[in-house]
PDB file of C-alpha atoms and ligand atoms in Angstrom:
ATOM      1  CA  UNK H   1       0.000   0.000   0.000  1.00 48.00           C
ATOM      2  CA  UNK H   2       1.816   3.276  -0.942  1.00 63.00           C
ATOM      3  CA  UNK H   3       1.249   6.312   1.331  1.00 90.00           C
ATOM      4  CA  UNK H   4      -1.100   9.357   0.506  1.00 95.00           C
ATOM      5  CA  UNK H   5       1.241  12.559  -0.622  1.00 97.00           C
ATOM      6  CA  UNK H   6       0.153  15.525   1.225  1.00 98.00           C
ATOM      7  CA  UNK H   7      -0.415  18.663  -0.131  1.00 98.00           C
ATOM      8  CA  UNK H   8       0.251  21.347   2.058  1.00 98.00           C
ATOM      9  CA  UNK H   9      -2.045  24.980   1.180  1.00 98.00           C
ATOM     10  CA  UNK H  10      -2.165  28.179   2.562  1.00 97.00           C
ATOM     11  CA  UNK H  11      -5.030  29.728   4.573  1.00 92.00           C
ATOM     12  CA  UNK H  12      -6.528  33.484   3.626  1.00 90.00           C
ATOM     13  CA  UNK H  13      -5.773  34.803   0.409  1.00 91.00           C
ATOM     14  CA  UNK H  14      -4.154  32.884  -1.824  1.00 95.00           C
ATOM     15  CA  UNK H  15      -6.355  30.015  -1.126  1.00 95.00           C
ATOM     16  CA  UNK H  16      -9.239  31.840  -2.661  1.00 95.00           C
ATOM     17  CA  UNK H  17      -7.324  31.925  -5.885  1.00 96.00           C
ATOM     18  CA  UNK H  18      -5.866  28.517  -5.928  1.00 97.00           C
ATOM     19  CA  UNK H  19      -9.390  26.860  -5.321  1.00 96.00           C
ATOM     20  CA  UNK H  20     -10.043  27.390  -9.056  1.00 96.00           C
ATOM     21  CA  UNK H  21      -6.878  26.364 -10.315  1.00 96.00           C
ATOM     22  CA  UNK H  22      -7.086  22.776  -8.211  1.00 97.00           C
ATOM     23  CA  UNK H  23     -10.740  22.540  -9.511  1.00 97.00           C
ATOM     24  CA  UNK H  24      -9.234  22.833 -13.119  1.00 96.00           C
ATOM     25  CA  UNK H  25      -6.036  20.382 -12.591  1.00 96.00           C
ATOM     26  CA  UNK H  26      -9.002  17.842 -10.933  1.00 96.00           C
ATOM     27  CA  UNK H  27      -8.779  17.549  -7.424  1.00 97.00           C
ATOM     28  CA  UNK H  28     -11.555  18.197  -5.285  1.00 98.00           C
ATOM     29  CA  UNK H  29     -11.345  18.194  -1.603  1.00 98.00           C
ATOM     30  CA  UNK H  30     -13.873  16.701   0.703  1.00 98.00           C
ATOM     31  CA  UNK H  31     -16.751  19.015   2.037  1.00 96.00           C
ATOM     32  CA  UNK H  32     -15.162  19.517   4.743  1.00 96.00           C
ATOM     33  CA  UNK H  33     -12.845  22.028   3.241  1.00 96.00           C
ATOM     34  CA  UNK H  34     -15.194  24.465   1.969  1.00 92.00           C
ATOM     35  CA  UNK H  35     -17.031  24.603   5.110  1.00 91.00           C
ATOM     36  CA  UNK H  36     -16.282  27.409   7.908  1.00 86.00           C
ATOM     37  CA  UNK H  37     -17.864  25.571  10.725  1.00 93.00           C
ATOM     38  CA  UNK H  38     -15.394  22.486  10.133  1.00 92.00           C
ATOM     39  CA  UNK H  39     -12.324  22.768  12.860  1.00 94.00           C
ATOM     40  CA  UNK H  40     -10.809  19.785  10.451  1.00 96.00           C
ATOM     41  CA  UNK H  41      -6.699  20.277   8.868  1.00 95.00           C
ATOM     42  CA  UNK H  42      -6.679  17.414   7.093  1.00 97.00           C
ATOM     43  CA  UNK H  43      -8.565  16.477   3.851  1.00 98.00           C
ATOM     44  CA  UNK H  44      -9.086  14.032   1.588  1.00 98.00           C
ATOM     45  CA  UNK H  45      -9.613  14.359  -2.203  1.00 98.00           C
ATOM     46  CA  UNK H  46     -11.166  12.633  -5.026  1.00 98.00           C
ATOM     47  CA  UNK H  47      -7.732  11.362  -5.305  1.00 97.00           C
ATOM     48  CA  UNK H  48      -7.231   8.244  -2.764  1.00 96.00           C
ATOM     49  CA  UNK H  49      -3.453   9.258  -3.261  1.00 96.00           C
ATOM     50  CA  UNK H  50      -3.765  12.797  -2.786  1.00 97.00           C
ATOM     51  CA  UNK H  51      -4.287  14.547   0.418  1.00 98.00           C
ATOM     52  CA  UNK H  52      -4.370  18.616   1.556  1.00 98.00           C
ATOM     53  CA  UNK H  53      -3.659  20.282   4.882  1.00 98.00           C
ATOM     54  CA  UNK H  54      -4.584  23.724   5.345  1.00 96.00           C
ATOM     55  CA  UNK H  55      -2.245  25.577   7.382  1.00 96.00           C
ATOM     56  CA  UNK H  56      -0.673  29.322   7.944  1.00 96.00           C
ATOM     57  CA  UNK H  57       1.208  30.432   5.137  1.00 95.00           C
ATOM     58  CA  UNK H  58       4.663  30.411   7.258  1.00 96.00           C
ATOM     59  CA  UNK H  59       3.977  26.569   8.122  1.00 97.00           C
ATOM     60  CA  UNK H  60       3.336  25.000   4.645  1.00 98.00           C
ATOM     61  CA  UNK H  61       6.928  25.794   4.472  1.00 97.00           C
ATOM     62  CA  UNK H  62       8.076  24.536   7.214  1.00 97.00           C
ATOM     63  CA  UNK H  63       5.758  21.508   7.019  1.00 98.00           C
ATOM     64  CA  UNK H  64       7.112  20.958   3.722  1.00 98.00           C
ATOM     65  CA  UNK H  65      10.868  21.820   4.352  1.00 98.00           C
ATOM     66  CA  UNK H  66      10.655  18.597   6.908  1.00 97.00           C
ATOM     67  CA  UNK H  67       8.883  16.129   4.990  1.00 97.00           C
ATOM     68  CA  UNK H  68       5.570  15.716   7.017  1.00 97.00           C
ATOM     69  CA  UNK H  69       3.858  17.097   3.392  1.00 98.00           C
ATOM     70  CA  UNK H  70       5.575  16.248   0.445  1.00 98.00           C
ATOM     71  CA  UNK H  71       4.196  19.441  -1.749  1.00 98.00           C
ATOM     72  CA  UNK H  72       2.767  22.785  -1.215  1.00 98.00           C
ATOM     73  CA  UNK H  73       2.119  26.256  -2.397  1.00 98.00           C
ATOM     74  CA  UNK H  74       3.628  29.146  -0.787  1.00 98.00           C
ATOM     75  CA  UNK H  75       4.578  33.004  -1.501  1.00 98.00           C
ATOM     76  CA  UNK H  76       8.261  33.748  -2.834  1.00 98.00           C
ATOM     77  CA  UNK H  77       8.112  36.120   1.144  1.00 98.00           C
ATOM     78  CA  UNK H  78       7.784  32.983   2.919  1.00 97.00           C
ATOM     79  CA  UNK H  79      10.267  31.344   0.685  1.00 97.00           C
ATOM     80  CA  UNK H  80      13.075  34.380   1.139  1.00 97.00           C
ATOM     81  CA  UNK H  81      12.171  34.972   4.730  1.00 97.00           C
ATOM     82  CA  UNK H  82      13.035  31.217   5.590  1.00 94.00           C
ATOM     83  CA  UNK H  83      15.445  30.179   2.771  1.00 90.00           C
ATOM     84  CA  UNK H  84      15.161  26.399   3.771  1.00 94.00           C
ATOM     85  CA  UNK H  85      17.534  24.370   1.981  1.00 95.00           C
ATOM     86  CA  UNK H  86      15.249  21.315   1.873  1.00 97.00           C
ATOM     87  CA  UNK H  87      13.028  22.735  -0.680  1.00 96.00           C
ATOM     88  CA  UNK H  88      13.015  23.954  -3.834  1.00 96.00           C
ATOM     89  CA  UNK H  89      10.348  25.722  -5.860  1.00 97.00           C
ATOM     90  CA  UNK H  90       9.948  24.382  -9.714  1.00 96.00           C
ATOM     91  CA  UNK H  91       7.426  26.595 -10.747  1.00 97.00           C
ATOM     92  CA  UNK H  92       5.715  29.901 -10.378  1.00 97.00           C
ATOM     93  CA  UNK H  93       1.861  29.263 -10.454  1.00 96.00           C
ATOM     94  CA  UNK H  94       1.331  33.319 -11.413  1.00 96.00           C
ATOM     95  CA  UNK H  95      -1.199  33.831  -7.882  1.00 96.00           C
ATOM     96  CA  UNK H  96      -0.995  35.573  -5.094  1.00 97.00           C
ATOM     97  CA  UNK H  97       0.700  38.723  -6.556  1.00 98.00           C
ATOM     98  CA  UNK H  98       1.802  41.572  -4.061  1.00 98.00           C
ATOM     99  CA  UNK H  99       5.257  43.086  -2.304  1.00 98.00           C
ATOM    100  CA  UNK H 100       6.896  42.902   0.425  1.00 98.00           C
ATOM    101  CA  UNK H 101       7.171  46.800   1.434  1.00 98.00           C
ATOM    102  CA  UNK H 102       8.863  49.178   3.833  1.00 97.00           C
ATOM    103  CA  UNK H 103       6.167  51.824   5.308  1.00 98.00           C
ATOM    104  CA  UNK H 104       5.307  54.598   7.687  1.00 97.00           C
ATOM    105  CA  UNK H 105       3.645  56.819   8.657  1.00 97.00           C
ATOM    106  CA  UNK H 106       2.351  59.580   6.113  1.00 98.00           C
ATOM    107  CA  UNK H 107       4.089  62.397   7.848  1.00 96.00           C
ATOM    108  CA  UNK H 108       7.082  61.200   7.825  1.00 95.00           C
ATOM    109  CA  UNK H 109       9.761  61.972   5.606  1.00 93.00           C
ATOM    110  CA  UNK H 110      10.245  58.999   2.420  1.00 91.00           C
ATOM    111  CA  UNK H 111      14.115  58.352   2.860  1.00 87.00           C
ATOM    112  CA  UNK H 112      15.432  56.049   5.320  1.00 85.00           C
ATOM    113  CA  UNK H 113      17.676  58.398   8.053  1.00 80.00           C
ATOM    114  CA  UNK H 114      21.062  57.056   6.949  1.00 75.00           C
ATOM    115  CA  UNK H 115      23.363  55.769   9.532  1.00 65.00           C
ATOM    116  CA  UNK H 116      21.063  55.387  12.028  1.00 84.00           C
ATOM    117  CA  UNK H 117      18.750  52.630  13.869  1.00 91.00           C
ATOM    118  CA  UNK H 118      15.065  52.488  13.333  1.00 95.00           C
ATOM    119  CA  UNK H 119      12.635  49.872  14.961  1.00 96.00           C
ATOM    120  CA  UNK H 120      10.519  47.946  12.719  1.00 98.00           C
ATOM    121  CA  UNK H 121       7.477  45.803  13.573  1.00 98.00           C
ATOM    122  CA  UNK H 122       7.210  42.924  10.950  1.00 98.00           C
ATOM    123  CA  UNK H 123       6.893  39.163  10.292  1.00 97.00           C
ATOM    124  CA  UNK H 124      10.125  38.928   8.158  1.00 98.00           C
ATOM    125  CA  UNK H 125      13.232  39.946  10.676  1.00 98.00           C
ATOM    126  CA  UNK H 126      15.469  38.502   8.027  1.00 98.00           C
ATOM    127  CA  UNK H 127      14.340  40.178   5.263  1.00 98.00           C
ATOM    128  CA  UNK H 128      14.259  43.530   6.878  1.00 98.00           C
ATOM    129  CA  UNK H 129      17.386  43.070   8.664  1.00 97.00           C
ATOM    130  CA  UNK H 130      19.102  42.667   5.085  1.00 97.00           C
ATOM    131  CA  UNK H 131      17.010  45.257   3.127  1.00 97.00           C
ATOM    132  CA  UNK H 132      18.194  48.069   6.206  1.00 95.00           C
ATOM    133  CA  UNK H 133      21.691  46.495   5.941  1.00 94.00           C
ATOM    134  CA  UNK H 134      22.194  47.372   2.687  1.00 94.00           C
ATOM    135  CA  UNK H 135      20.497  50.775   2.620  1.00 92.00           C
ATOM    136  CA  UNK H 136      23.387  51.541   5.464  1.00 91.00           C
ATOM    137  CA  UNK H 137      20.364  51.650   8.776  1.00 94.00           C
ATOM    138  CA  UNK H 138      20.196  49.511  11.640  1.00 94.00           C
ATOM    139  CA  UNK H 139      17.295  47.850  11.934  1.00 95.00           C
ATOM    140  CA  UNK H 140      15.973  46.217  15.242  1.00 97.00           C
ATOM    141  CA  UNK H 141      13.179  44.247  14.577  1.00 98.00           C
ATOM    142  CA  UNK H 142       9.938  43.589  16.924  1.00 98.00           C
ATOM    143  CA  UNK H 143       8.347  40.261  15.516  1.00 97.00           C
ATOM    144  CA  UNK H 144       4.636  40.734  14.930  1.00 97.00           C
ATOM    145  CA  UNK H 145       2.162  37.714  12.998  1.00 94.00           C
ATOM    146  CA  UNK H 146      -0.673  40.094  12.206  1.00 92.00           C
ATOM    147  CA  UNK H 147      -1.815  43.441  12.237  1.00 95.00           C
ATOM    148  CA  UNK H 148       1.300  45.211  11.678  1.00 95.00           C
ATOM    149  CA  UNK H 149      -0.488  48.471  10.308  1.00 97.00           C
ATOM    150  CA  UNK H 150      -1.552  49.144  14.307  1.00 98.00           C
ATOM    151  CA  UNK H 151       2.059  49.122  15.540  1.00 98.00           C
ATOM    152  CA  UNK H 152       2.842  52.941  14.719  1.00 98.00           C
ATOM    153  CA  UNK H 153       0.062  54.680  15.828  1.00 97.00           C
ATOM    154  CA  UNK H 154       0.617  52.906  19.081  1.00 98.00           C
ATOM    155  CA  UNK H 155       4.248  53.870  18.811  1.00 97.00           C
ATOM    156  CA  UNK H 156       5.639  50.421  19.225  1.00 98.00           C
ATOM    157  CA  UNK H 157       7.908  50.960  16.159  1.00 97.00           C
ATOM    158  CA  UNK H 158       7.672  53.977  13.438  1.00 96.00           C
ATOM    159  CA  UNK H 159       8.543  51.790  10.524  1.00 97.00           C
ATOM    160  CA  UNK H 160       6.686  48.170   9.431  1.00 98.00           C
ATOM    161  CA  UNK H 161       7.301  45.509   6.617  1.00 98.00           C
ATOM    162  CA  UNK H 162       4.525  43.951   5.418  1.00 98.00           C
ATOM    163  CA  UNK H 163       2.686  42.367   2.158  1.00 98.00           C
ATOM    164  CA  UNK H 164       0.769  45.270   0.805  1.00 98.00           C
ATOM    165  CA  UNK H 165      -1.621  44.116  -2.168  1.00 97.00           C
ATOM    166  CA  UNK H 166      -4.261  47.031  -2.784  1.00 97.00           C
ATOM    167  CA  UNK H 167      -2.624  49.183  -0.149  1.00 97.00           C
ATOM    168  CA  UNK H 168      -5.963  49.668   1.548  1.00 98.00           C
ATOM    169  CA  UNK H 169      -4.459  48.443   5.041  1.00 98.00           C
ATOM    170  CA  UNK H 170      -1.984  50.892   5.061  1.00 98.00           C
ATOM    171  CA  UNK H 171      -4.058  53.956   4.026  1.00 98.00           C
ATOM    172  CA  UNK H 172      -7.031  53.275   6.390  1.00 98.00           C
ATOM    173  CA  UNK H 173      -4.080  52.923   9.139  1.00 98.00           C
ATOM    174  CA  UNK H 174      -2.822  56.423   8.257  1.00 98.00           C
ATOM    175  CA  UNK H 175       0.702  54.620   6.541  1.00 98.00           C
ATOM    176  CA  UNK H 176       2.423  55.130   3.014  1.00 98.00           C
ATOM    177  CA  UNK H 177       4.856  52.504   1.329  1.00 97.00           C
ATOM    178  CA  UNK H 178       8.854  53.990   1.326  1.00 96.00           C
ATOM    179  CA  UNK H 179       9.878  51.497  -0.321  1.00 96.00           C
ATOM    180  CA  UNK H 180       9.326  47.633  -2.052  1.00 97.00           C
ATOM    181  CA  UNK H 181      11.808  44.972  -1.023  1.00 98.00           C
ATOM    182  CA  UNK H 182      10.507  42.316  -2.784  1.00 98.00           C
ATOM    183  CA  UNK H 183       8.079  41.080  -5.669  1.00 98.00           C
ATOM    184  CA  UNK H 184       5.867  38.432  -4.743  1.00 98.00           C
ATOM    185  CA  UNK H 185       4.003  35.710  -6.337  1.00 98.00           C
ATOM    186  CA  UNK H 186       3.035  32.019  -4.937  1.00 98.00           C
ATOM    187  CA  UNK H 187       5.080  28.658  -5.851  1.00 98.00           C
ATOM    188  CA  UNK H 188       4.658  24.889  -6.115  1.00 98.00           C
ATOM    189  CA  UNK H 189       7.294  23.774  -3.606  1.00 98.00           C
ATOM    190  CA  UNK H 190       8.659  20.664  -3.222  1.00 98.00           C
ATOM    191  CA  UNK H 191      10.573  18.409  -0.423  1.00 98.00           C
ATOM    192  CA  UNK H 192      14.004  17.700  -1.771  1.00 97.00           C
ATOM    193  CA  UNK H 193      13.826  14.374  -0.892  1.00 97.00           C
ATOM    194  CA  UNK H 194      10.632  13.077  -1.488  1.00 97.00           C
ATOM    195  CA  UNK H 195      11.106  14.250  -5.026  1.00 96.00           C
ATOM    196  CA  UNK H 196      13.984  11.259  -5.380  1.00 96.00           C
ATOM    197  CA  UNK H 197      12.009   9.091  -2.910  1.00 96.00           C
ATOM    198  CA  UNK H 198       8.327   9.492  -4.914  1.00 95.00           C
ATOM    199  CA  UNK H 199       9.590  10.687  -8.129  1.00 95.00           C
ATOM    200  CA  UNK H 200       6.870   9.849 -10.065  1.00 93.00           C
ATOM    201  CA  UNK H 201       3.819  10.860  -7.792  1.00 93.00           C
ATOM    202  CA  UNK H 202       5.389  14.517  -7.361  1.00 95.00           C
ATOM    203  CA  UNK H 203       5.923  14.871 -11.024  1.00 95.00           C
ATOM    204  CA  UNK H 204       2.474  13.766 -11.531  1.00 94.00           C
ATOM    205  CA  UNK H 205       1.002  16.746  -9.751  1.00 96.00           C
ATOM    206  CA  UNK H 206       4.004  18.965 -11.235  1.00 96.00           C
ATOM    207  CA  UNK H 207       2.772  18.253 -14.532  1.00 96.00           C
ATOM    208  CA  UNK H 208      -0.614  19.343 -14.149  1.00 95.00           C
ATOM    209  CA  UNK H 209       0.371  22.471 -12.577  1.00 95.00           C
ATOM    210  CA  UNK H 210       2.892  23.046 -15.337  1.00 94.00           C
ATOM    211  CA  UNK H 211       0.227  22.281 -17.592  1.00 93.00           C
ATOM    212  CA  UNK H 212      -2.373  24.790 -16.812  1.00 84.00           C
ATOM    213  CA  UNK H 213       0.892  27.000 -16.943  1.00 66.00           C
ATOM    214  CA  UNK H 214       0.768  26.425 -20.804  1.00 62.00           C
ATOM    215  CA  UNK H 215      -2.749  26.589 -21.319  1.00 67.00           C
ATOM    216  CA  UNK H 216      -3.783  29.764 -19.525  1.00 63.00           C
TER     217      UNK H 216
HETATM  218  C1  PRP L   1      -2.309  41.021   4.486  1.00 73.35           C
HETATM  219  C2  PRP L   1      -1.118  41.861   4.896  1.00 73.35           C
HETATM  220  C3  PRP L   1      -1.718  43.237   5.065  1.00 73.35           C
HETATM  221  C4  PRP L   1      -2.861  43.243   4.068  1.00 73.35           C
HETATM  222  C5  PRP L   1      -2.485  44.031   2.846  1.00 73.35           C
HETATM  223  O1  PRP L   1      -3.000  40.602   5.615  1.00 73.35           O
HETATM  224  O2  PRP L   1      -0.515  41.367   6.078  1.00 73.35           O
HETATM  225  O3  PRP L   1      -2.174  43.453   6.383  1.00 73.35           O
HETATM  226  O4  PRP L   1      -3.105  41.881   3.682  1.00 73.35           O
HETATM  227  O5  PRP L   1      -3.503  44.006   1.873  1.00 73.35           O
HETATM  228  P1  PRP L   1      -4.027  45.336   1.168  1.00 73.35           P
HETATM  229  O6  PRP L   1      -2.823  46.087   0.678  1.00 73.35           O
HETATM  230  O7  PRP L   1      -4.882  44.848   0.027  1.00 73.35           O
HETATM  231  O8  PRP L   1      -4.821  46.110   2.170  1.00 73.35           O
HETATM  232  P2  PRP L   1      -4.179  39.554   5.511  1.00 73.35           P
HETATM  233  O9  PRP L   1      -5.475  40.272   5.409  1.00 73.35           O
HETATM  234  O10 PRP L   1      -3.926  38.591   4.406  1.00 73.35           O
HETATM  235  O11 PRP L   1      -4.170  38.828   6.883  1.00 73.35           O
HETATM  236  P3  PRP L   1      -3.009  38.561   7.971  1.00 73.35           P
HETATM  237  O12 PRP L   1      -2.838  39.839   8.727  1.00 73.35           O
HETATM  238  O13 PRP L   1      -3.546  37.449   8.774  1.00 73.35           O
HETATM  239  O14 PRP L   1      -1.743  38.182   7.236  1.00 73.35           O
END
């Protein structure tokens, strides 16, 4: 009996779009998956191969990165921010496009203050820490999961990072974008080792993906 791949997707945003792209590739999760009221992770598909977890978009990495799911779909943030060496991302799937950006408050001046330290709220202390390293600041970084927009007006930190997509967030928070640090669009990721160890069942699912790729 061979074991079930798991597929490991992102809550919020990006699922919305990738519902109609695993709709068009064929698999269709159990009920359970569309409905708010289920406290379920785990689902089954049409395929008795094929199974999804739905989890925050920083853990399909890292559930992927270890091998507890063998595939998943992820931003290119997550991917930077974590820059696990036991994945690797073969495709771009085109979703899930926004940036990774530097903001403030709107009264504040645009530049950076050069050779100086500024306190950032954010989810990406990497990222940050080596976007302010090479723009010559000193960042020290206060690690937030949510909400980031609140941070200044509360004076926790003057400057966040966050994913900005319509920039609604940060104008009904009173905050303007200084600067993009990175592009981002979501990936088909794979475990480095379970794409030697099932070859054939992740190229499958790659192919279909890759596929659609074509087509559209
Ligand atoms: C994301 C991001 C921003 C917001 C930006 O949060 O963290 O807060 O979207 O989108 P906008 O530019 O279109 O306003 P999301 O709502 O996905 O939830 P999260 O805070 O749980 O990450």
């Amino acid at each position: 009996m061979s074991t079930k791949l798991i597929m490991a997707v992102p809550k919020g945003r990006i699922l919305d779009e990738l519902m109609p792209i695993l709709a068009e590739i064929g698999i269709t999760p159990e009920k359970a998956f569309s409905d708010n009221s289920s406290r379920k992770l785990r689902f089954a598909t049409n395929h008795d191969g094929l199974d999804l977890i739905r989890v925050r978009a920083f853990d399909v990495a890292t559930f992927v990165a270890h091998g507890a799911a063998q595939i998943g779909i992820v931003g290119s943030d997550v991917l930077e921010e974590f820059d696990y060496m036991e994945l690797f991302a073969p495709l771009d799937l085109d979703i899930g496009h926004c940036r990774l950006s530097l903001a403030c408050p709107e009264k504040m001046p645009d530049d950076l203050p050069t050779a100086s330290h500024i306190r950032v709220s954010t989810k990406y202390p990497k990222l940050t820490q080596r976007f302010c390293t090479e723009k010559g600041v000193q960042a020290e970084c206060i690690k937030l999961n949510g909400a980031m927009e609140i941070a200044p007006s509360l004076h926790l930190t003057d400057y966040i990072v966050d994913l900005v997509s319509s920039g609604k967030t940060l104008k009904e928070n009173g905050l303007k974008e200084i600067d993009t640090i990175l592009s981002v669009s979501s990936k088909f990721i794979v475990n480095r080792s379970a794409s030697k160890t099932r070859y054939r069942d992740l190229k499958t699912w790659l192919d279909k993906f890759k596929a659609l790729e074509r087509n559209g």
